[in-house]
PDB file of C-alpha atoms in Angstrom:
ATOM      1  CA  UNK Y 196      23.308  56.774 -20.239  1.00 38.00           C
ATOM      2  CA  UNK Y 197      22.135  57.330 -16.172  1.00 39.00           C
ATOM      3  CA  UNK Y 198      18.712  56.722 -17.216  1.00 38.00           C
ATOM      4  CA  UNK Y 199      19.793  53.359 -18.720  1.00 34.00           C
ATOM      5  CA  UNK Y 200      21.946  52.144 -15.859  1.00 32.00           C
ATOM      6  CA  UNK Y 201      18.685  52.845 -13.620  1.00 38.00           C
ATOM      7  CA  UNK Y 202      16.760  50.814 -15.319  1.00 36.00           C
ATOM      8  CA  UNK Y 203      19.190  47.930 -15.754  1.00 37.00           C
ATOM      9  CA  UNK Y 204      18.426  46.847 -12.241  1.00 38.00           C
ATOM     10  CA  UNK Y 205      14.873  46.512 -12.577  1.00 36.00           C
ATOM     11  CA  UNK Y 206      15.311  44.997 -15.610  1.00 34.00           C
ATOM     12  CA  UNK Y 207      17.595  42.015 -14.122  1.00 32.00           C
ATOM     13  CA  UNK Y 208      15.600  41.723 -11.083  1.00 35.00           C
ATOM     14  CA  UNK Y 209      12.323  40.906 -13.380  1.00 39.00           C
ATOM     15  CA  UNK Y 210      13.663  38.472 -15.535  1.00 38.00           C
ATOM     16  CA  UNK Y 211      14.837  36.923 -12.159  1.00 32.00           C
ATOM     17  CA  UNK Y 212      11.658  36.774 -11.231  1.00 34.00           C
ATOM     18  CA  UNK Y 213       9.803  35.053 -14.379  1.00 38.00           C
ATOM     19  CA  UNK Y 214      12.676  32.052 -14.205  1.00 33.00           C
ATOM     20  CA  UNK Y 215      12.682  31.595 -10.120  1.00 32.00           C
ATOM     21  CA  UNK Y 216       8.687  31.587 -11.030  1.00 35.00           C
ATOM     22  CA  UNK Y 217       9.013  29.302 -13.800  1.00 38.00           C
ATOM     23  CA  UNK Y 218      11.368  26.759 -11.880  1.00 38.00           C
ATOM     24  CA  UNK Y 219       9.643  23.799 -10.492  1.00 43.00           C
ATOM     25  CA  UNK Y 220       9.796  24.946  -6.224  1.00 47.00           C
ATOM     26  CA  UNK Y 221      12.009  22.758  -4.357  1.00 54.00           C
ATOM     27  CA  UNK Y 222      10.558  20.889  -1.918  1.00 67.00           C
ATOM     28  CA  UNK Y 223      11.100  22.052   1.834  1.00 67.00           C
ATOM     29  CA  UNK Y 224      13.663  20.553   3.943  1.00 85.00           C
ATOM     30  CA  UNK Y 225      13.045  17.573   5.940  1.00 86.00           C
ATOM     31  CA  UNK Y 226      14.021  19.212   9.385  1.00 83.00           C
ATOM     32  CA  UNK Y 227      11.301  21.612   8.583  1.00 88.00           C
ATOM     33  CA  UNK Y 228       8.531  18.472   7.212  1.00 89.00           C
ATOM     34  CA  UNK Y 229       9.138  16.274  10.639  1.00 93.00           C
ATOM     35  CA  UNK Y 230      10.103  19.069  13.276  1.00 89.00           C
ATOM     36  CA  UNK Y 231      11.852  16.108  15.551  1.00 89.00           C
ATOM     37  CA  UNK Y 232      14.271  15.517  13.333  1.00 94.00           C
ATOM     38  CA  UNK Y 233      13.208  11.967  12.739  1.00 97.00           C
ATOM     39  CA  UNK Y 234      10.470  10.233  10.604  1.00 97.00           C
ATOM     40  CA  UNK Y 235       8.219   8.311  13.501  1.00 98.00           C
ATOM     41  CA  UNK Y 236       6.301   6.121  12.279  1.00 98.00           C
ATOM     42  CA  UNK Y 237       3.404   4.023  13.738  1.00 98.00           C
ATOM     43  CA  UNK Y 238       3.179   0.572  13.307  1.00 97.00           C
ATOM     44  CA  UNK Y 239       0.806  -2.520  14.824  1.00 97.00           C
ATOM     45  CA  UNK Y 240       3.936  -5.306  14.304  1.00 95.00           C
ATOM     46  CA  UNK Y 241       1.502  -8.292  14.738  1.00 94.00           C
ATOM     47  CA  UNK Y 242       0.671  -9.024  11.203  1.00 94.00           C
ATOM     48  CA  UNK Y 243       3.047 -10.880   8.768  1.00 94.00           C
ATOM     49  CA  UNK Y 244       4.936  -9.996   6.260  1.00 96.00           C
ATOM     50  CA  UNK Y 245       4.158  -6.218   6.700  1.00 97.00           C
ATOM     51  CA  UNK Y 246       5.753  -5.860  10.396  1.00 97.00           C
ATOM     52  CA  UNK Y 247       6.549  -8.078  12.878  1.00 96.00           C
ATOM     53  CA  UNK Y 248       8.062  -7.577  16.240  1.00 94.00           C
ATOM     54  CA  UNK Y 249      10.677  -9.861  18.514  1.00 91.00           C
ATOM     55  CA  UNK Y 250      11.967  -9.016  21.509  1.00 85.00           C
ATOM     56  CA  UNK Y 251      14.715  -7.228  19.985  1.00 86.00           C
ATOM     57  CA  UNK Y 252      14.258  -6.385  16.719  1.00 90.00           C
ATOM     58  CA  UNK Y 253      11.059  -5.125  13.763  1.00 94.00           C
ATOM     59  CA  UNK Y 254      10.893  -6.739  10.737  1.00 96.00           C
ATOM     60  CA  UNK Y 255       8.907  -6.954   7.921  1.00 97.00           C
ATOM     61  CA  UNK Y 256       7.596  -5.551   4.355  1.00 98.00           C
ATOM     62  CA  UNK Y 257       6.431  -2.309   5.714  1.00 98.00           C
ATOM     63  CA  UNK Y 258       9.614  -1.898   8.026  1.00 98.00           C
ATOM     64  CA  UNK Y 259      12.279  -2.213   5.070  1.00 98.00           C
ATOM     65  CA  UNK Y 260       9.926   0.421   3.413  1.00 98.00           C
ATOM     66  CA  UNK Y 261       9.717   2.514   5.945  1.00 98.00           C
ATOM     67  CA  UNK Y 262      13.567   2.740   6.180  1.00 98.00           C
ATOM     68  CA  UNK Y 263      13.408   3.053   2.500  1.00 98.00           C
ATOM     69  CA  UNK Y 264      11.997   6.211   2.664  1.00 98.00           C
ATOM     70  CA  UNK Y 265      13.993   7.553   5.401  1.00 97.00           C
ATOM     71  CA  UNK Y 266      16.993   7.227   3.130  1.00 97.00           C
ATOM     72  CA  UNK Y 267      15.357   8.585   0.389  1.00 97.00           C
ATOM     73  CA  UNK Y 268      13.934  12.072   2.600  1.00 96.00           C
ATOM     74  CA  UNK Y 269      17.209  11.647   4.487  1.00 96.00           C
ATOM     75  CA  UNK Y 270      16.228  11.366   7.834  1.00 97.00           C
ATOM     76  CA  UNK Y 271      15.872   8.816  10.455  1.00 97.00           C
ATOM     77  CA  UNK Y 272      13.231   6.187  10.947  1.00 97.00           C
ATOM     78  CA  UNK Y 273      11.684   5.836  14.441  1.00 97.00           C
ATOM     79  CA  UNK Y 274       9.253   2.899  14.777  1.00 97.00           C
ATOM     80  CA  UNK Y 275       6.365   2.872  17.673  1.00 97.00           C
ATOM     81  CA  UNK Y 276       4.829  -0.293  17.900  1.00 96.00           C
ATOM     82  CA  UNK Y 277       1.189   0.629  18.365  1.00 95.00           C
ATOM     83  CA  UNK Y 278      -2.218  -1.570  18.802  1.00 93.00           C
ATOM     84  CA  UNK Y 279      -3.736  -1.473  16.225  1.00 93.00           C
ATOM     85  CA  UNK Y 280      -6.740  -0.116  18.051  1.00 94.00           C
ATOM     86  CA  UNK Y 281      -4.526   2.547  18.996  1.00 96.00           C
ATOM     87  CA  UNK Y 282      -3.271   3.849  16.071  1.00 97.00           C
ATOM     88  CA  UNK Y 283      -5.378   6.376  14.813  1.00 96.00           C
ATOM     89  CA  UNK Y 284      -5.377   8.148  18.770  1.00 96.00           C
ATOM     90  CA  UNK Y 285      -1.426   8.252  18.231  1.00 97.00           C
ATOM     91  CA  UNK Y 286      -1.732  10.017  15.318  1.00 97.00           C
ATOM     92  CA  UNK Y 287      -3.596  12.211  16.694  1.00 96.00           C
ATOM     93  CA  UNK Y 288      -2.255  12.849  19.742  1.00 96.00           C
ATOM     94  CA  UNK Y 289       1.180  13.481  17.568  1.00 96.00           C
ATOM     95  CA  UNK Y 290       3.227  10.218  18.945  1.00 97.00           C
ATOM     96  CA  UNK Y 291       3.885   9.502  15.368  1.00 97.00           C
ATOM     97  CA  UNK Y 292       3.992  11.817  12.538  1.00 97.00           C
ATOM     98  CA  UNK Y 293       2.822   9.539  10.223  1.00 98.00           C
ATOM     99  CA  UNK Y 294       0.931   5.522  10.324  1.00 98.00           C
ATOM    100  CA  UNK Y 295       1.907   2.398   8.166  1.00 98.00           C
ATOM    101  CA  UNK Y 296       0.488  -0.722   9.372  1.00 96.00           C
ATOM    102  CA  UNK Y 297      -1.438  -2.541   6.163  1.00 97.00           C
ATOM    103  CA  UNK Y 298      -4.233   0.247   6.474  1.00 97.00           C
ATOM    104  CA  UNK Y 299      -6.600   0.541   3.643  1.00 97.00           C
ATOM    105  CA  UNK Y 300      -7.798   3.891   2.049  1.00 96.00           C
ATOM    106  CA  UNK Y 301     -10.714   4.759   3.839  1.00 93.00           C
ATOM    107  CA  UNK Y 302     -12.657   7.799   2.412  1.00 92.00           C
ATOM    108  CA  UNK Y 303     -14.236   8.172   5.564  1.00 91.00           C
ATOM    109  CA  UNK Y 304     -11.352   9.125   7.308  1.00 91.00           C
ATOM    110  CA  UNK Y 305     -10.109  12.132   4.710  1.00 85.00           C
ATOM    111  CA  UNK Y 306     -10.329  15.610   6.113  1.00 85.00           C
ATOM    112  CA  UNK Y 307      -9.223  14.312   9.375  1.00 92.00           C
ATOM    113  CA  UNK Y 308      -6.448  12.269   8.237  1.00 96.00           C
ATOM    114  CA  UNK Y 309      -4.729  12.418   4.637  1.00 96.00           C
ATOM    115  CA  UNK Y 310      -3.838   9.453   3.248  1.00 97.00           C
ATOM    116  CA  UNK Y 311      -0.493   8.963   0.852  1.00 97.00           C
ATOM    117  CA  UNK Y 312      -0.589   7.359  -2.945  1.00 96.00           C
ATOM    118  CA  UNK Y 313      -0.520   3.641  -1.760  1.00 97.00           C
ATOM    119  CA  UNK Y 314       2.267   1.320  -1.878  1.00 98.00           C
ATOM    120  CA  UNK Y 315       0.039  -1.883  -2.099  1.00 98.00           C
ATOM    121  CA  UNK Y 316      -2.538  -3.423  -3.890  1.00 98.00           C
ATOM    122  CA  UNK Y 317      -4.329  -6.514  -1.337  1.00 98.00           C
ATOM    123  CA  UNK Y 318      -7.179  -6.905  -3.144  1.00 98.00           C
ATOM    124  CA  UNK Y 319      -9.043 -10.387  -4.228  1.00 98.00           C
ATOM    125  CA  UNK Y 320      -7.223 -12.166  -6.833  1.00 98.00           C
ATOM    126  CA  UNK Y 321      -8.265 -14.790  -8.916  1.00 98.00           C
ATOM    127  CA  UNK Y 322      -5.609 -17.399  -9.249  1.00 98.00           C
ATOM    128  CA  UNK Y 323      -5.815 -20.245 -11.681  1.00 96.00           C
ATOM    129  CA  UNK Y 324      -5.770 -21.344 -15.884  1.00 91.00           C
ATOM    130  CA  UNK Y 325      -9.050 -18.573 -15.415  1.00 94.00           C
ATOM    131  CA  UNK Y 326      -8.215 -14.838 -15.476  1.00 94.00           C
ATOM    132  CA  UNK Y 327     -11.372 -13.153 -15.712  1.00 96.00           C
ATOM    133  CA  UNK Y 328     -14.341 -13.492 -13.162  1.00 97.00           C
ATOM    134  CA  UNK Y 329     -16.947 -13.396 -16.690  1.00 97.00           C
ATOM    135  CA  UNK Y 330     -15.257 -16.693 -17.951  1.00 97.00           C
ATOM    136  CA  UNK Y 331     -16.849 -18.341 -14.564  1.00 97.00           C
ATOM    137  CA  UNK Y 332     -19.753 -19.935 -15.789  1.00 97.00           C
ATOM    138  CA  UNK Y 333     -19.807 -23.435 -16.349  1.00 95.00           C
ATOM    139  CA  UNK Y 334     -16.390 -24.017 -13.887  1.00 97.00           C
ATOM    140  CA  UNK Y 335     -16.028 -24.279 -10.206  1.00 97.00           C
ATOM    141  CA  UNK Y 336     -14.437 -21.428  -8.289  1.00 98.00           C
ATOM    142  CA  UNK Y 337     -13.154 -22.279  -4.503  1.00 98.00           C
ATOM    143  CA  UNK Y 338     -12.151 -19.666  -1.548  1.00 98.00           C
ATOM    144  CA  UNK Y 339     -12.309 -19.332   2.176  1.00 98.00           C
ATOM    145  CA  UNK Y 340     -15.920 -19.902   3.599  1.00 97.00           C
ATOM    146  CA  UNK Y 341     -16.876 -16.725   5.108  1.00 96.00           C
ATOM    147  CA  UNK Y 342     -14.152 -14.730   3.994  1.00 97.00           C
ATOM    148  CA  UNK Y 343     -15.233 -11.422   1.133  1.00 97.00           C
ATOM    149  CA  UNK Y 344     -14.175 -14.094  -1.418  1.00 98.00           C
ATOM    150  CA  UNK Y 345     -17.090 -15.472  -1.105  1.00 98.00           C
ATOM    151  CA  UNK Y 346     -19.106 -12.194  -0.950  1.00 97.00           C
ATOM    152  CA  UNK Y 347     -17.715 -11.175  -4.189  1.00 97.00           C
ATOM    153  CA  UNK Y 348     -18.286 -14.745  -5.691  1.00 97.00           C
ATOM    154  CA  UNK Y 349     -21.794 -14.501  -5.051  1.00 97.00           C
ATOM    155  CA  UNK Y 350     -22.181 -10.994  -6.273  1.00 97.00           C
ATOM    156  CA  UNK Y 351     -20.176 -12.427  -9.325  1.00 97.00           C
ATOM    157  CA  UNK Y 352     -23.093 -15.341  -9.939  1.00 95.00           C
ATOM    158  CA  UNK Y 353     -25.687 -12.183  -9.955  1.00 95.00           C
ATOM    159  CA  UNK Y 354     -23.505 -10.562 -13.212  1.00 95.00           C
ATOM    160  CA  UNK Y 355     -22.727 -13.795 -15.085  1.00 96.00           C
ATOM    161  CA  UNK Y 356     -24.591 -16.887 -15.903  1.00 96.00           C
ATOM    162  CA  UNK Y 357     -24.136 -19.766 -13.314  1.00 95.00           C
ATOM    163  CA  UNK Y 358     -21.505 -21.289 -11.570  1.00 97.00           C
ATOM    164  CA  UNK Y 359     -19.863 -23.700  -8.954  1.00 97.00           C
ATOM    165  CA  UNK Y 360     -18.904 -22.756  -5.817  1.00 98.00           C
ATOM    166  CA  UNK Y 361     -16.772 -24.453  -3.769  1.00 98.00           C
ATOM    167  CA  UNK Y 362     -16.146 -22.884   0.152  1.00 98.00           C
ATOM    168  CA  UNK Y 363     -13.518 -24.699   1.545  1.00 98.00           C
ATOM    169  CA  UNK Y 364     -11.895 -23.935   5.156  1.00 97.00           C
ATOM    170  CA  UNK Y 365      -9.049 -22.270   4.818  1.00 98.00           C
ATOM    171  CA  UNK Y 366      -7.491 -19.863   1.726  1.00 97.00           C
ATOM    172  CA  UNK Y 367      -4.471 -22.395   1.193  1.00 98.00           C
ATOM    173  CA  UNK Y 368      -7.656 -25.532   0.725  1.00 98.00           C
ATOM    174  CA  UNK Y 369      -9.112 -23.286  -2.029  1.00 98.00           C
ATOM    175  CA  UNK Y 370      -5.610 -22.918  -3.413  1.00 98.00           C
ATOM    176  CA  UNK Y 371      -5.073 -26.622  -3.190  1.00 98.00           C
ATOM    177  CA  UNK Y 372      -7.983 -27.411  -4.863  1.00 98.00           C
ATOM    178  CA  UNK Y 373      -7.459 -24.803  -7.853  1.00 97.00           C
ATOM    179  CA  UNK Y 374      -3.536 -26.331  -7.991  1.00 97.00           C
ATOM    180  CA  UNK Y 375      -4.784 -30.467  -7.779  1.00 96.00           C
ATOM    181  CA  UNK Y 376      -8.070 -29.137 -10.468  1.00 96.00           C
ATOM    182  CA  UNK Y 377     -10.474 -29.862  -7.823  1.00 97.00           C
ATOM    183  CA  UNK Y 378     -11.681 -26.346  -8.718  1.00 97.00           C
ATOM    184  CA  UNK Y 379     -11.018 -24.364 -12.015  1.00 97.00           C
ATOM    185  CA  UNK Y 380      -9.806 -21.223  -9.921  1.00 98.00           C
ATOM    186  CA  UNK Y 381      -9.415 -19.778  -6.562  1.00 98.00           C
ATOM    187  CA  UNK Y 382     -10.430 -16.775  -5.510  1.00 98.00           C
ATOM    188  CA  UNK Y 383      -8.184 -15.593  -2.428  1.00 98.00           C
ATOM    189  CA  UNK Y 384      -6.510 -12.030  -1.270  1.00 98.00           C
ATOM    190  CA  UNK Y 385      -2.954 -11.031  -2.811  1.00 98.00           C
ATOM    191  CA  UNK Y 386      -1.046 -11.566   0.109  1.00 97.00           C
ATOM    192  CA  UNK Y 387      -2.284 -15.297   1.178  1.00 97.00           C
ATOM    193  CA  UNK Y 388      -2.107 -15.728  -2.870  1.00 98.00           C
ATOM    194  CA  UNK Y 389       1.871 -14.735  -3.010  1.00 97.00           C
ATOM    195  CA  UNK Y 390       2.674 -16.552   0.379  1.00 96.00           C
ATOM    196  CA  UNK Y 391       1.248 -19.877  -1.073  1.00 97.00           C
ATOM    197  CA  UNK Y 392       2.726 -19.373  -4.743  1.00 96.00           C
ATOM    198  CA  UNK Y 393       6.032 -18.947  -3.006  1.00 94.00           C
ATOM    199  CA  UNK Y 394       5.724 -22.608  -1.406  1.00 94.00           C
ATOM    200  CA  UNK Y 395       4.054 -23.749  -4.809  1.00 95.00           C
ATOM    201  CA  UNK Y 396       7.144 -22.605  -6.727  1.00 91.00           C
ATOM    202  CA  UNK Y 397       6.188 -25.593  -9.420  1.00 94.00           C
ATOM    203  CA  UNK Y 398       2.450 -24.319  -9.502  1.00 94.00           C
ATOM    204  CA  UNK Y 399       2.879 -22.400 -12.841  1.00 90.00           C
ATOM    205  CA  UNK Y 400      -0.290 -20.372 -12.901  1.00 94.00           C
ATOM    206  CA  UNK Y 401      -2.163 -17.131 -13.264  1.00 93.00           C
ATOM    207  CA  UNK Y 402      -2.749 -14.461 -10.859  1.00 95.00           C
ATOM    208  CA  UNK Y 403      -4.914 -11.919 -11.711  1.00 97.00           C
ATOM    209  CA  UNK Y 404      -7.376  -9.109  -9.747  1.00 98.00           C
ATOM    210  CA  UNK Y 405     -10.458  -9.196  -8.870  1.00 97.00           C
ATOM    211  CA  UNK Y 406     -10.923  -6.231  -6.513  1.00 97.00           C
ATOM    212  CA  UNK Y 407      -8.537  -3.659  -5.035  1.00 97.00           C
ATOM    213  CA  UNK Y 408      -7.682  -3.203  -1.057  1.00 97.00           C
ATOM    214  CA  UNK Y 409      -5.035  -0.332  -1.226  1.00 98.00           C
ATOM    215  CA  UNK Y 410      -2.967   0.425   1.480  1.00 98.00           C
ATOM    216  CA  UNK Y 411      -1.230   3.712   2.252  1.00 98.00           C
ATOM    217  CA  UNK Y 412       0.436   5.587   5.016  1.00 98.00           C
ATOM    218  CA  UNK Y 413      -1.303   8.206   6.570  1.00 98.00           C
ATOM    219  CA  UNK Y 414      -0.493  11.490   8.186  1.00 97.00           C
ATOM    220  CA  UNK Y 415      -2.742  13.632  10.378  1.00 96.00           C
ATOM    221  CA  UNK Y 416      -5.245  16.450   8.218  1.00 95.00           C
ATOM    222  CA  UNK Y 417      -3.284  19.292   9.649  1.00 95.00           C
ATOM    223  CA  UNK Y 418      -0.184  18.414   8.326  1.00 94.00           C
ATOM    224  CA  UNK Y 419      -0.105  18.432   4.813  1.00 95.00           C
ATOM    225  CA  UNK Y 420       3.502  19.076   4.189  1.00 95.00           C
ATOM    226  CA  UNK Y 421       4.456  15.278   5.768  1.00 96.00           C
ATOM    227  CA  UNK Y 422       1.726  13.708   3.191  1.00 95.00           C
ATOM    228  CA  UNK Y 423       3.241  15.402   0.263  1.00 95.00           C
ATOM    229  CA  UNK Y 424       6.933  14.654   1.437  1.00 96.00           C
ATOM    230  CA  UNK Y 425       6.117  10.750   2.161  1.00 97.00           C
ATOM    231  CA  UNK Y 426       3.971  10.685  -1.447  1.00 96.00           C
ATOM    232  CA  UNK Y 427       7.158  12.395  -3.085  1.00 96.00           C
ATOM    233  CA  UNK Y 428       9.364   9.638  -1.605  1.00 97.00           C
ATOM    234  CA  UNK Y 429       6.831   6.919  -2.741  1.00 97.00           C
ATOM    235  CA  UNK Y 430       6.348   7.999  -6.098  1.00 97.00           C
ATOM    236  CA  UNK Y 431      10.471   7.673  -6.507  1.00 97.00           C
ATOM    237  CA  UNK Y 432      10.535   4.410  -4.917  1.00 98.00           C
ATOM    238  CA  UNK Y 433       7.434   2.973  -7.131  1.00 97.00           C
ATOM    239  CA  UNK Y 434       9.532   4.073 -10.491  1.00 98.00           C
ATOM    240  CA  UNK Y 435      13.158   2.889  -8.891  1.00 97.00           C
ATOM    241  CA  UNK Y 436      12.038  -0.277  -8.392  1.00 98.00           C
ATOM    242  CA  UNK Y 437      12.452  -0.236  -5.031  1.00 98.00           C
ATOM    243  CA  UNK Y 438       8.664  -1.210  -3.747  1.00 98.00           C
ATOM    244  CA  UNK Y 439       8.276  -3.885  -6.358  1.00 97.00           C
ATOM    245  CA  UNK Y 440      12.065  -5.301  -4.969  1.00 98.00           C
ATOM    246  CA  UNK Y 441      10.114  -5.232  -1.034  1.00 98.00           C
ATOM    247  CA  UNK Y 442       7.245  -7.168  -2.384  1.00 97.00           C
ATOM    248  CA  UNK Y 443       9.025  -9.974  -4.153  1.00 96.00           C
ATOM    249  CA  UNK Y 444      11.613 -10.361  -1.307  1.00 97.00           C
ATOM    250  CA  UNK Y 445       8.909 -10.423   1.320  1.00 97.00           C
ATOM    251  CA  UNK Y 446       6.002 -12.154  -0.493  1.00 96.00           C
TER     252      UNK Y 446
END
């Protein structure tokens, strides 16, 4: 029977083991994550809708997220209004744990700087009765003169057969022209797309992508743990419905 009760223990203790092993690990606190007790975050508030600054107050897309995700880590939000020039050398220079100021993915950057799973897509869209670049020959297409519309336009005449183009000044003249049938489409980015749809509320059309510009927050290469933690919070507000809620209210 002694030998038994000796072994018991052990016993216990291993099978402890294999289930704390096979539980998924719990993420670490958020005092531990952002050491200041706070979630500071770096932001350029002089581009609309994403951030915006008064002489009071921040507003904007990326601000309501940004306190979005404070709630859902449970800690403060602490915004430092950055230029955007300066960003990056904040980041660095830990001012800010972490940057979100409509900043692209840039594969250049990784190593140094990690960037989260982004929160939104402000690619070229293709707005209009057309939804696919291929179904371009033999219609007129209209966008910004200048702008990477028309760079992937013409890249688009050297895939399919021929087209018309039709480079207007602005991004809201090659949406007029697509809406009046001036043009058969418009090729403009997401966010001028959604701003001008919104004030077209009539205009029932399609709104498709062309390319992808994907912005994401981004933490500094060193610090892992505040990457994870912010793409742990984004991945539950993506499937809440909480980013998609942002978008619509803001764009």
């Amino acid at each position: 029977m002694k030998s038994i009760f000796r072994v018991a223990p052990l016993l216990l203790t291993a099978a402890l083991i294999v289930v704390l092993i096979a539980q998924p690990s719990a993420e670490p606190n958020a005092y531990l994550v952002f050491y200041k007790g706070e979630i500071r975050v770096g932001v350029d508030a002089s581009y609309a809708p994403f951030a915006v600054a008064t002489a009071d107050d921040l507003f904007g897309l990326e601000i309501d997220l940004a306190r979005a995700l404070g709630a859902e880590i449970g800690l403060p939000v602490r915004f430092v209004n950055l230029g955007f020039d300066g960003l990056f050398d904040a980041l660095r220079t830990d001012q800010v744990d972490v940057l979100m100021s409509a900043l692209p993915i840039d594969p250049a950057r990784s190593g140094t700087f990690l960037y989260t799973q982004p929160y939104f897509n402000a690619g070229l869209v293709l707005v209009g009765e057309i939804t696919s670049m291929r179904d371009l020959p033999d219609h007129r297409l209209a966008y910004e003169y200048g702008s990477l519309a028309e760079s992937e336009a013409r890249l688009w005449l050297r895939r399919v057969r021929p087209f018309d183009l039709l480079p207007l000044e602005t991004h809201d003249a090659a949406l007029d022209a697509a809406r009046t049938g001036e043009a058969d489409a418009a090729l403009v980015d997401y966010v001028a797309a959604r701003l001008y749809l919104r004030d077209q509320p009539e205009w029932g059309t399609n709104l498709t992508y062309v390319s992808d510009t994907l912005y994401a927050m981004v933490a500094r290469g060193d610090r892992p743990a505040i990457a994870a933690r912010l793409d742990s919070a984004l991945a539950e507000l993506h499937a809440n419905g909480t980013i998609a809620a942002l978008i619509d209210k803001w764009l």
